[in-house]
PDB file of C-alpha atoms in Angstrom:
ATOM      1  CA  MET I   1     -87.449  48.045 -50.202  1.00 61.00           C
ATOM      2  CA  SER I   2     -86.421  51.506 -48.992  1.00 74.00           C
ATOM      3  CA  PRO I   3     -87.256  54.446 -51.268  1.00 79.00           C
ATOM      4  CA  ARG I   4     -84.553  55.563 -53.678  1.00 88.00           C
ATOM      5  CA  PRO I   5     -82.618  58.388 -51.983  1.00 95.00           C
ATOM      6  CA  ARG I   6     -82.124  61.840 -53.472  1.00 95.00           C
ATOM      7  CA  LEU I   7     -79.034  62.457 -51.320  1.00 98.00           C
ATOM      8  CA  VAL I   8     -76.160  60.197 -50.254  1.00 98.00           C
ATOM      9  CA  PHE I   9     -74.006  61.335 -47.339  1.00 98.00           C
ATOM     10  CA  PHE I  10     -70.630  59.687 -46.761  1.00 98.00           C
ATOM     11  CA  ASP I  11     -68.587  59.671 -43.602  1.00 98.00           C
ATOM     12  CA  VAL I  12     -64.977  60.373 -44.587  1.00 98.00           C
ATOM     13  CA  MET I  13     -62.449  58.819 -42.203  1.00 98.00           C
ATOM     14  CA  ASP I  14     -62.257  55.032 -42.599  1.00 98.00           C
ATOM     15  CA  THR I  15     -65.180  55.158 -45.044  1.00 98.00           C
ATOM     16  CA  LEU I  16     -63.744  57.103 -47.971  1.00 98.00           C
ATOM     17  CA  VAL I  17     -60.250  57.923 -46.701  1.00 98.00           C
ATOM     18  CA  ARG I  18     -57.600  56.214 -44.582  1.00 97.00           C
ATOM     19  CA  ASP I  19     -57.547  57.693 -41.080  1.00 97.00           C
ATOM     20  CA  PRO I  20     -53.991  58.653 -39.984  1.00 97.00           C
ATOM     21  CA  PHE I  21     -54.974  58.721 -36.322  1.00 96.00           C
ATOM     22  CA  HIS I  22     -54.529  54.975 -35.898  1.00 95.00           C
ATOM     23  CA  ASP I  23     -50.940  54.708 -37.070  1.00 96.00           C
ATOM     24  CA  VAL I  24     -49.420  57.787 -38.748  1.00 97.00           C
ATOM     25  CA  MET I  25     -49.979  60.147 -35.827  1.00 97.00           C
ATOM     26  CA  PRO I  26     -48.714  57.870 -33.027  1.00 97.00           C
ATOM     27  CA  SER I  27     -45.770  56.690 -35.145  1.00 97.00           C
ATOM     28  CA  PHE I  28     -44.604  60.256 -35.807  1.00 97.00           C
ATOM     29  CA  LEU I  29     -44.886  61.045 -32.100  1.00 97.00           C
ATOM     30  CA  GLY I  30     -42.943  57.919 -31.099  1.00 96.00           C
ATOM     31  CA  MET I  31     -45.954  56.384 -29.367  1.00 96.00           C
ATOM     32  CA  THR I  32     -48.286  53.456 -29.696  1.00 97.00           C
ATOM     33  CA  LEU I  33     -51.947  54.214 -30.281  1.00 97.00           C
ATOM     34  CA  PRO I  34     -52.867  53.296 -26.664  1.00 97.00           C
ATOM     35  CA  GLU I  35     -50.164  55.703 -25.441  1.00 97.00           C
ATOM     36  CA  LEU I  36     -51.474  58.487 -27.650  1.00 97.00           C
ATOM     37  CA  LEU I  37     -54.994  57.904 -26.357  1.00 96.00           C
ATOM     38  CA  ARG I  38     -53.676  58.027 -22.807  1.00 96.00           C
ATOM     39  CA  TYR I  39     -51.570  61.179 -23.115  1.00 96.00           C
ATOM     40  CA  LYS I  40     -53.560  63.371 -25.518  1.00 97.00           C
ATOM     41  CA  HIS I  41     -55.619  66.283 -24.203  1.00 97.00           C
ATOM     42  CA  PRO I  42     -59.142  65.043 -23.363  1.00 97.00           C
ATOM     43  CA  THR I  43     -61.068  67.643 -25.379  1.00 97.00           C
ATOM     44  CA  ALA I  44     -58.648  69.402 -27.766  1.00 98.00           C
ATOM     45  CA  TRP I  45     -59.435  67.244 -30.804  1.00 98.00           C
ATOM     46  CA  VAL I  46     -63.205  67.500 -30.328  1.00 98.00           C
ATOM     47  CA  ASP I  47     -62.919  71.271 -29.832  1.00 98.00           C
ATOM     48  CA  PHE I  48     -60.829  71.476 -33.024  1.00 98.00           C
ATOM     49  CA  GLU I  49     -63.441  69.413 -34.887  1.00 98.00           C
ATOM     50  CA  LEU I  50     -66.199  71.718 -33.682  1.00 98.00           C
ATOM     51  CA  GLY I  51     -64.348  74.865 -34.722  1.00 97.00           C
ATOM     52  CA  ARG I  52     -64.047  76.078 -31.121  1.00 98.00           C
ATOM     53  CA  ILE I  53     -60.255  76.383 -31.346  1.00 98.00           C
ATOM     54  CA  ASP I  54     -57.890  77.051 -34.228  1.00 98.00           C
ATOM     55  CA  GLU I  55     -55.013  74.873 -35.433  1.00 98.00           C
ATOM     56  CA  ARG I  56     -52.352  76.681 -33.414  1.00 97.00           C
ATOM     57  CA  THR I  57     -54.328  76.304 -30.198  1.00 98.00           C
ATOM     58  CA  PHE I  58     -55.015  72.647 -30.928  1.00 98.00           C
ATOM     59  CA  LEU I  59     -51.329  71.887 -31.496  1.00 98.00           C
ATOM     60  CA  ASP I  60     -50.382  73.715 -28.296  1.00 97.00           C
ATOM     61  CA  LEU I  61     -52.927  71.702 -26.301  1.00 97.00           C
ATOM     62  CA  PHE I  62     -52.745  68.308 -28.004  1.00 97.00           C
ATOM     63  CA  LEU I  63     -50.080  66.662 -25.827  1.00 97.00           C
ATOM     64  CA  PRO I  64     -49.992  68.387 -22.427  1.00 96.00           C
ATOM     65  CA  GLY I  65     -46.468  68.753 -21.084  1.00 93.00           C
ATOM     66  CA  ARG I  66     -44.869  67.184 -24.167  1.00 93.00           C
ATOM     67  CA  SER I  67     -43.140  69.030 -26.998  1.00 94.00           C
ATOM     68  CA  PHE I  68     -43.179  67.785 -30.597  1.00 96.00           C
ATOM     69  CA  ASP I  69     -42.454  69.060 -34.082  1.00 97.00           C
ATOM     70  CA  ALA I  70     -45.858  70.545 -34.887  1.00 97.00           C
ATOM     71  CA  GLU I  71     -44.926  71.537 -38.425  1.00 97.00           C
ATOM     72  CA  GLY I  72     -43.548  68.078 -39.187  1.00 98.00           C
ATOM     73  CA  PHE I  73     -46.596  66.487 -37.589  1.00 98.00           C
ATOM     74  CA  CYS I  74     -48.956  68.448 -39.826  1.00 98.00           C
ATOM     75  CA  LYS I  75     -46.890  67.634 -42.906  1.00 98.00           C
ATOM     76  CA  VAL I  76     -46.916  63.890 -42.217  1.00 98.00           C
ATOM     77  CA  VAL I  77     -50.652  63.894 -41.525  1.00 98.00           C
ATOM     78  CA  ARG I  78     -51.427  65.940 -44.637  1.00 97.00           C
ATOM     79  CA  GLU I  79     -49.403  63.597 -46.855  1.00 97.00           C
ATOM     80  CA  SER I  80     -51.011  60.455 -45.413  1.00 97.00           C
ATOM     81  CA  TYR I  81     -54.538  61.006 -46.697  1.00 98.00           C
ATOM     82  CA  THR I  82     -55.433  58.481 -49.411  1.00 98.00           C
ATOM     83  CA  LEU I  83     -58.695  57.026 -50.685  1.00 98.00           C
ATOM     84  CA  LEU I  84     -59.500  53.534 -49.454  1.00 98.00           C
ATOM     85  CA  PRO I  85     -59.323  50.710 -52.030  1.00 97.00           C
ATOM     86  CA  GLY I  86     -62.208  50.739 -54.508  1.00 97.00           C
ATOM     87  CA  ILE I  87     -63.650  54.071 -53.382  1.00 98.00           C
ATOM     88  CA  HIS I  88     -62.632  56.137 -56.414  1.00 98.00           C
ATOM     89  CA  GLU I  89     -64.191  53.609 -58.769  1.00 97.00           C
ATOM     90  CA  LEU I  90     -67.336  53.324 -56.664  1.00 97.00           C
ATOM     91  CA  LEU I  91     -67.914  57.064 -56.451  1.00 97.00           C
ATOM     92  CA  THR I  92     -67.264  57.441 -60.171  1.00 97.00           C
ATOM     93  CA  ASP I  93     -69.754  54.669 -60.962  1.00 96.00           C
ATOM     94  CA  LEU I  94     -72.304  56.134 -58.574  1.00 96.00           C
ATOM     95  CA  ARG I  95     -72.100  59.528 -60.280  1.00 95.00           C
ATOM     96  CA  ARG I  96     -72.498  57.932 -63.711  1.00 95.00           C
ATOM     97  CA  SER I  97     -75.271  55.514 -62.755  1.00 95.00           C
ATOM     98  CA  ALA I  98     -77.340  57.920 -60.632  1.00 94.00           C
ATOM     99  CA  PRO I  99     -76.763  61.464 -61.952  1.00 94.00           C
ATOM    100  CA  ASP I 100     -79.930  62.671 -60.214  1.00 95.00           C
ATOM    101  CA  VAL I 101     -78.579  61.741 -56.771  1.00 97.00           C
ATOM    102  CA  ARG I 102     -76.405  64.312 -55.000  1.00 97.00           C
ATOM    103  CA  LEU I 103     -73.330  63.083 -53.108  1.00 98.00           C
ATOM    104  CA  TYR I 104     -71.851  64.794 -50.044  1.00 98.00           C
ATOM    105  CA  ALA I 105     -69.280  64.193 -47.336  1.00 98.00           C
ATOM    106  CA  LEU I 106     -70.677  64.363 -43.798  1.00 98.00           C
ATOM    107  CA  SER I 107     -67.675  64.297 -41.506  1.00 98.00           C
ATOM    108  CA  ASN I 108     -66.545  64.941 -37.958  1.00 98.00           C
ATOM    109  CA  TYR I 109     -63.306  66.764 -38.768  1.00 98.00           C
ATOM    110  CA  PRO I 110     -61.392  70.022 -38.273  1.00 98.00           C
ATOM    111  CA  PRO I 111     -60.355  72.426 -41.071  1.00 98.00           C
ATOM    112  CA  TRP I 112     -57.782  69.815 -42.113  1.00 98.00           C
ATOM    113  CA  TYR I 113     -60.639  68.439 -44.220  1.00 98.00           C
ATOM    114  CA  ALA I 114     -59.350  70.845 -46.887  1.00 97.00           C
ATOM    115  CA  TRP I 115     -56.136  68.775 -47.050  1.00 97.00           C
ATOM    116  CA  ILE I 116     -58.206  65.632 -47.614  1.00 98.00           C
ATOM    117  CA  ALA I 117     -60.334  67.240 -50.311  1.00 97.00           C
ATOM    118  CA  GLU I 118     -57.230  68.415 -52.134  1.00 97.00           C
ATOM    119  CA  ARG I 119     -55.141  65.253 -51.872  1.00 97.00           C
ATOM    120  CA  CYS I 120     -58.019  62.862 -52.623  1.00 97.00           C
ATOM    121  CA  ALA I 121     -59.793  65.075 -55.197  1.00 96.00           C
ATOM    122  CA  LEU I 122     -63.038  64.790 -53.260  1.00 97.00           C
ATOM    123  CA  ASP I 123     -64.316  67.995 -54.835  1.00 94.00           C
ATOM    124  CA  THR I 124     -64.405  66.189 -58.179  1.00 95.00           C
ATOM    125  CA  LEU I 125     -66.041  63.052 -56.751  1.00 97.00           C
ATOM    126  CA  LEU I 126     -68.650  64.690 -54.512  1.00 98.00           C
ATOM    127  CA  ASP I 127     -71.037  67.628 -54.797  1.00 97.00           C
ATOM    128  CA  GLY I 128     -69.869  69.171 -51.535  1.00 97.00           C
ATOM    129  CA  ALA I 129     -69.157  68.583 -47.859  1.00 98.00           C
ATOM    130  CA  PHE I 130     -70.682  69.202 -44.451  1.00 98.00           C
ATOM    131  CA  VAL I 131     -67.885  69.092 -41.879  1.00 98.00           C
ATOM    132  CA  SER I 132     -68.273  69.515 -38.132  1.00 98.00           C
ATOM    133  CA  TYR I 133     -65.845  72.436 -37.775  1.00 98.00           C
ATOM    134  CA  GLU I 134     -68.164  74.397 -40.072  1.00 98.00           C
ATOM    135  CA  THR I 135     -71.595  73.034 -39.049  1.00 97.00           C
ATOM    136  CA  GLY I 136     -70.857  73.095 -35.309  1.00 97.00           C
ATOM    137  CA  ALA I 137     -72.264  69.592 -34.754  1.00 98.00           C
ATOM    138  CA  ARG I 138     -70.623  66.164 -34.554  1.00 98.00           C
ATOM    139  CA  LYS I 139     -72.253  62.822 -35.348  1.00 98.00           C
ATOM    140  CA  PRO I 140     -74.246  61.289 -33.742  1.00 98.00           C
ATOM    141  CA  ASP I 141     -75.733  64.621 -32.602  1.00 98.00           C
ATOM    142  CA  PRO I 142     -79.031  64.934 -34.543  1.00 98.00           C
ATOM    143  CA  GLU I 143     -78.009  68.380 -35.768  1.00 98.00           C
ATOM    144  CA  ALA I 144     -75.029  66.860 -37.603  1.00 98.00           C
ATOM    145  CA  TYR I 145     -77.544  65.177 -39.932  1.00 98.00           C
ATOM    146  CA  LEU I 146     -80.304  67.771 -39.918  1.00 98.00           C
ATOM    147  CA  VAL I 147     -78.169  70.818 -40.780  1.00 98.00           C
ATOM    148  CA  PRO I 148     -77.165  69.376 -44.196  1.00 98.00           C
ATOM    149  CA  CYS I 149     -80.768  68.416 -44.979  1.00 97.00           C
ATOM    150  CA  ARG I 150     -82.016  71.892 -44.116  1.00 97.00           C
ATOM    151  CA  ARG I 151     -79.324  73.545 -46.217  1.00 97.00           C
ATOM    152  CA  LEU I 152     -80.128  71.282 -49.163  1.00 97.00           C
ATOM    153  CA  ALA I 153     -83.892  71.723 -48.691  1.00 97.00           C
ATOM    154  CA  GLU I 154     -84.519  67.975 -48.442  1.00 96.00           C
ATOM    155  CA  GLN I 155     -86.162  65.827 -45.777  1.00 96.00           C
ATOM    156  CA  PRO I 156     -84.011  63.270 -43.906  1.00 97.00           C
ATOM    157  CA  GLU I 157     -86.195  60.525 -45.357  1.00 96.00           C
ATOM    158  CA  GLN I 158     -84.773  61.405 -48.788  1.00 96.00           C
ATOM    159  CA  ALA I 159     -81.192  60.732 -47.630  1.00 98.00           C
ATOM    160  CA  LEU I 160     -78.948  57.686 -47.347  1.00 98.00           C
ATOM    161  CA  PHE I 161     -76.064  57.878 -44.859  1.00 98.00           C
ATOM    162  CA  ILE I 162     -72.932  55.683 -44.957  1.00 98.00           C
ATOM    163  CA  ASP I 163     -70.461  55.388 -42.061  1.00 98.00           C
ATOM    164  CA  ASP I 164     -68.105  52.781 -40.621  1.00 98.00           C
ATOM    165  CA  ARG I 165     -69.418  53.358 -37.077  1.00 97.00           C
ATOM    166  CA  ASP I 166     -72.664  51.773 -35.976  1.00 98.00           C
ATOM    167  CA  LYS I 167     -73.471  54.564 -33.506  1.00 98.00           C
ATOM    168  CA  ASN I 168     -73.312  57.143 -36.295  1.00 98.00           C
ATOM    169  CA  CYS I 169     -75.583  55.019 -38.488  1.00 98.00           C
ATOM    170  CA  GLU I 170     -78.016  54.705 -35.590  1.00 98.00           C
ATOM    171  CA  GLY I 171     -77.917  58.485 -35.194  1.00 98.00           C
ATOM    172  CA  ALA I 172     -78.850  58.873 -38.857  1.00 98.00           C
ATOM    173  CA  ARG I 173     -81.713  56.395 -38.574  1.00 98.00           C
ATOM    174  CA  ALA I 174     -83.003  58.215 -35.501  1.00 98.00           C
ATOM    175  CA  VAL I 175     -83.661  61.337 -37.580  1.00 98.00           C
ATOM    176  CA  GLY I 176     -85.278  59.370 -40.403  1.00 97.00           C
ATOM    177  CA  MET I 177     -82.402  58.650 -42.788  1.00 97.00           C
ATOM    178  CA  GLN I 178     -81.603  55.315 -44.345  1.00 97.00           C
ATOM    179  CA  ALA I 179     -78.142  54.123 -43.263  1.00 98.00           C
ATOM    180  CA  ILE I 180     -75.513  51.590 -44.294  1.00 98.00           C
ATOM    181  CA  GLU I 181     -72.635  50.572 -42.027  1.00 98.00           C
ATOM    182  CA  PHE I 182     -69.506  50.604 -44.188  1.00 98.00           C
ATOM    183  CA  ASP I 183     -67.455  47.415 -44.394  1.00 97.00           C
ATOM    184  CA  GLY I 184     -65.412  47.863 -47.556  1.00 97.00           C
ATOM    185  CA  ALA I 185     -66.106  49.193 -51.032  1.00 97.00           C
ATOM    186  CA  GLU I 186     -67.296  45.872 -52.478  1.00 96.00           C
ATOM    187  CA  LYS I 187     -69.932  45.298 -49.805  1.00 97.00           C
ATOM    188  CA  LEU I 188     -71.036  48.910 -50.150  1.00 97.00           C
ATOM    189  CA  ARG I 189     -71.380  48.454 -53.904  1.00 96.00           C
ATOM    190  CA  GLU I 190     -73.668  45.479 -53.264  1.00 95.00           C
ATOM    191  CA  GLU I 191     -75.835  47.559 -50.929  1.00 94.00           C
ATOM    192  CA  LEU I 192     -76.015  50.449 -53.384  1.00 95.00           C
ATOM    193  CA  ALA I 193     -76.852  48.055 -56.216  1.00 94.00           C
ATOM    194  CA  ARG I 194     -79.778  46.698 -54.185  1.00 92.00           C
ATOM    195  CA  ARG I 195     -81.078  50.260 -54.051  1.00 91.00           C
ATOM    196  CA  GLY I 196     -80.694  50.707 -57.803  1.00 91.00           C
ATOM    197  CA  LEU I 197     -77.916  53.270 -57.503  1.00 94.00           C
ATOM    198  CA  VAL I 198     -75.042  51.396 -59.185  1.00 92.00           C
ATOM    199  CA  ALA I 199     -74.555  48.325 -61.320  1.00 83.00           C
ATOM    200  CA  PRO I 200     -73.752  45.148 -59.332  1.00 79.00           C
TER     201      PRO I 200
END
């Protein structure tokens, strides 16, 4: 059995919160997801996530040669953020059952994370967040995991990382963290219960 973690890091998009990239964004732009992937700027989103460009620059670059209602786009995206089913209850139970364990978001995302935190009340469910636009590192870059540990004065071996993407979980394991690949709140509850963090 793995040691009981002192920290739990959660990916945000498609782990805690519905990701609007798959449907809300292309729908607003009058595209399918494959079309959006084909036409979008190759690096603008990553640069936005890493804090290399601001929102205005990102919106100007996002769809080369195509105009769109940037203000309306932002509004639709902002209003689309919702917690995935069962997540609010799970995080609430985790806080109650393991008050000695600190909970943090660890996300590849631009400053729009503030919209998520506000709409989904993540600041009341988590102890804080480490987001790529602020840390300057995106998962699975080792620094994406190590920066939070250094700032919290804990070793990676004391942390559990949860993400819906296998490559990000592998990145966490490579630096010494425990990791769980997310596949719904109920399965995650079972995994956390095995570690003594929540009731089954």
